[in-house]
Tab-separated table of C-alpha atoms in Angstrom:
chain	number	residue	atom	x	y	z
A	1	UNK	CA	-83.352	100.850	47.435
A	2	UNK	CA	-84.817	103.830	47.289
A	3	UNK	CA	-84.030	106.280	44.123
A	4	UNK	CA	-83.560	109.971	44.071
A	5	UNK	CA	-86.663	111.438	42.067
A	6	UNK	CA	-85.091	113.701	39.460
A	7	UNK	CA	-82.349	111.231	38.651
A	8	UNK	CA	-85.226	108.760	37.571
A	9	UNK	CA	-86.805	110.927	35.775
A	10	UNK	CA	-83.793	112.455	34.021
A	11	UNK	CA	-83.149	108.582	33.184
A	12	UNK	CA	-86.437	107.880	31.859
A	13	UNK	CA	-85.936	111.425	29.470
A	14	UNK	CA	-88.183	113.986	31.417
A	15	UNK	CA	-86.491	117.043	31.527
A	16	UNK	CA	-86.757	120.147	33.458
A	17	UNK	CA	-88.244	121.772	29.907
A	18	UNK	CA	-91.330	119.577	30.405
A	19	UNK	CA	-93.848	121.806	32.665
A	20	UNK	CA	-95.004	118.955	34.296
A	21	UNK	CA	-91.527	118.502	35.091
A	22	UNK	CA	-92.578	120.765	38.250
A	23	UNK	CA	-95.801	119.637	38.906
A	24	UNK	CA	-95.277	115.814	38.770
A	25	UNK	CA	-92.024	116.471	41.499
A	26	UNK	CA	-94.657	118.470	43.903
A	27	UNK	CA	-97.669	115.981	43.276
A	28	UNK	CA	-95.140	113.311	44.926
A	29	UNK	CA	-94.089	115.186	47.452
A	30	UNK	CA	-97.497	115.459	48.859
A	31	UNK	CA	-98.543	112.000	47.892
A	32	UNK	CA	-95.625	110.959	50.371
A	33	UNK	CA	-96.523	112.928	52.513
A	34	UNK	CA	-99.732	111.521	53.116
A	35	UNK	CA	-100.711	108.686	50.724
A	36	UNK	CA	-104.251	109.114	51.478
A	37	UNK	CA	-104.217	111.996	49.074
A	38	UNK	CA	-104.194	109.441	45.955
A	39	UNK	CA	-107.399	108.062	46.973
A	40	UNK	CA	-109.124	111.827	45.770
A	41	UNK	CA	-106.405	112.759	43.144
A	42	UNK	CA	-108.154	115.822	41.848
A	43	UNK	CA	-108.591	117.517	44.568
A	44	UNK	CA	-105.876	116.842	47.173
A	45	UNK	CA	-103.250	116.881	45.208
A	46	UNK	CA	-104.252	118.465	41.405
A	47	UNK	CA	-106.094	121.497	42.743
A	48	UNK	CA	-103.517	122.883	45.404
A	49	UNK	CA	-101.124	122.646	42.567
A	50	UNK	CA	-102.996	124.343	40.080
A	51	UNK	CA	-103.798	126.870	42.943
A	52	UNK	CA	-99.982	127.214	44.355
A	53	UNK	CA	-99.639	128.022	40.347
A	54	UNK	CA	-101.763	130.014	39.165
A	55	UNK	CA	-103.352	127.498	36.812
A	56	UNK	CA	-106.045	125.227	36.210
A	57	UNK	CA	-106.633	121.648	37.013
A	58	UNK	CA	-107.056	120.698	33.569
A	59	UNK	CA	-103.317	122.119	32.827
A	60	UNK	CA	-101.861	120.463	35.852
A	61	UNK	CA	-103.663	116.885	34.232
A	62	UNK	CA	-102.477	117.874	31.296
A	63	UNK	CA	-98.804	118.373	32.109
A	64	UNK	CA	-98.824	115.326	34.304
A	65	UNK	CA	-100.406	113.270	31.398
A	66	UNK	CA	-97.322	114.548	29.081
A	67	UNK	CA	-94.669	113.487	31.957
A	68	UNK	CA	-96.542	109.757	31.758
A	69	UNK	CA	-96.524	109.998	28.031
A	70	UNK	CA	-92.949	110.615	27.946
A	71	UNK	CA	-92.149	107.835	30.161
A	72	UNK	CA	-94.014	105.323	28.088
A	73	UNK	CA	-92.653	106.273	24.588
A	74	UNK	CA	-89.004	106.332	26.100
A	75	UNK	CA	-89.868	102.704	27.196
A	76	UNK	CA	-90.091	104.002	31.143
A	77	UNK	CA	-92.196	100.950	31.957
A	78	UNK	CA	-90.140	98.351	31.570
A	79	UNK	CA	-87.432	100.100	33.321
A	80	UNK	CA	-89.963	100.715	36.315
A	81	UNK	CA	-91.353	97.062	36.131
A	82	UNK	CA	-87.425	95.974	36.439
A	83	UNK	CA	-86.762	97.962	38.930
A	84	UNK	CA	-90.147	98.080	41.518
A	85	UNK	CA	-91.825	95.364	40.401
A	86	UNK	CA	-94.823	96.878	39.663
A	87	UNK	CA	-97.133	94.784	37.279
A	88	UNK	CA	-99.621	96.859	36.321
A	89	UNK	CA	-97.584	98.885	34.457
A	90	UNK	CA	-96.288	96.071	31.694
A	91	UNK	CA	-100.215	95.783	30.017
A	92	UNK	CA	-101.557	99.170	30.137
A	93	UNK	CA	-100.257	102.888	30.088
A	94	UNK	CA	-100.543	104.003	33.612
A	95	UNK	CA	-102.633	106.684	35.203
A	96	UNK	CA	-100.503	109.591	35.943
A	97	UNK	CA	-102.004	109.124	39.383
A	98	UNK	CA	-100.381	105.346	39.537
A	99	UNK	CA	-97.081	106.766	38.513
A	100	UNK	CA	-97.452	109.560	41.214
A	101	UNK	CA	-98.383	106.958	43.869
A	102	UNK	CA	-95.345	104.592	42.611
A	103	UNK	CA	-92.745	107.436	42.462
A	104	UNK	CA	-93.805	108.502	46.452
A	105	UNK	CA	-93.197	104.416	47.725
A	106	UNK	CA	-89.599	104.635	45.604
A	107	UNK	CA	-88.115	107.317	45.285
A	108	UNK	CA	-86.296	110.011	47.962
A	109	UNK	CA	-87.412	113.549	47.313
A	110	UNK	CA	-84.349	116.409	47.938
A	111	UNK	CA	-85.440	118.667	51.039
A	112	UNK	CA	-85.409	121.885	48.282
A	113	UNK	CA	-89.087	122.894	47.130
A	114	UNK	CA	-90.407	122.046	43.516
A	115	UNK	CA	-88.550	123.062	40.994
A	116	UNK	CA	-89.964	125.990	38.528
């Protein structure tokens, strides 16, 4: 069953306040969109944010790094192992692009644009 995107990440305590907030909602979109994306991270999907934003890459890592790390401390990956079954997130801390690529197979994304 597929889960809508902000409630998960309003359960696993990222808010709106977080910029990556933004960011990690549009990097899913397009990693949905077409998965092949994840397979050059930084470029297809990183860059066009940072561009669409008026930012740099190494902010949009950045922000997307602080989404992961506030996943992790708020125990996110157990609640994402429960619920996906994802292994590779009960050893390690996650990528932010693993997250990304897990978030596009399970969750449903509203039809309204990233949030700012």
């Amino acid at each position: 069953m597929k889960r809508d995107i902000k409630t998960v990440l309003h359960a696993l305590g990222v808010s709106r306040s977080y910029q990556g907030y933004a960011y990690f909602i549009e990097a899913v979109r397009m990693a949905a969109e077409d998965p092949c994306r994840l397979t050059r991270v930084r470029e297809k999907i990183y860059l066009p944010i940072a561009s669409r934003n008026h930012t740099t890459i190494f902010n949009v890592e950045k922000n997307l790094r602080t989404v992961r790390d506030v996943i992790v401390r708020n125990n996110g990956q157990k609640i994402l192992v429960k619920w996906t079954g994802a292994s590779f997130l009960r050893n390690a801390t996650p990528y932010p692009r693993e997250l990304i690529e897990l978030f596009a197979e399970n969750c449903i994304l509203s039809e309204e644009g990233p949030e700012k």
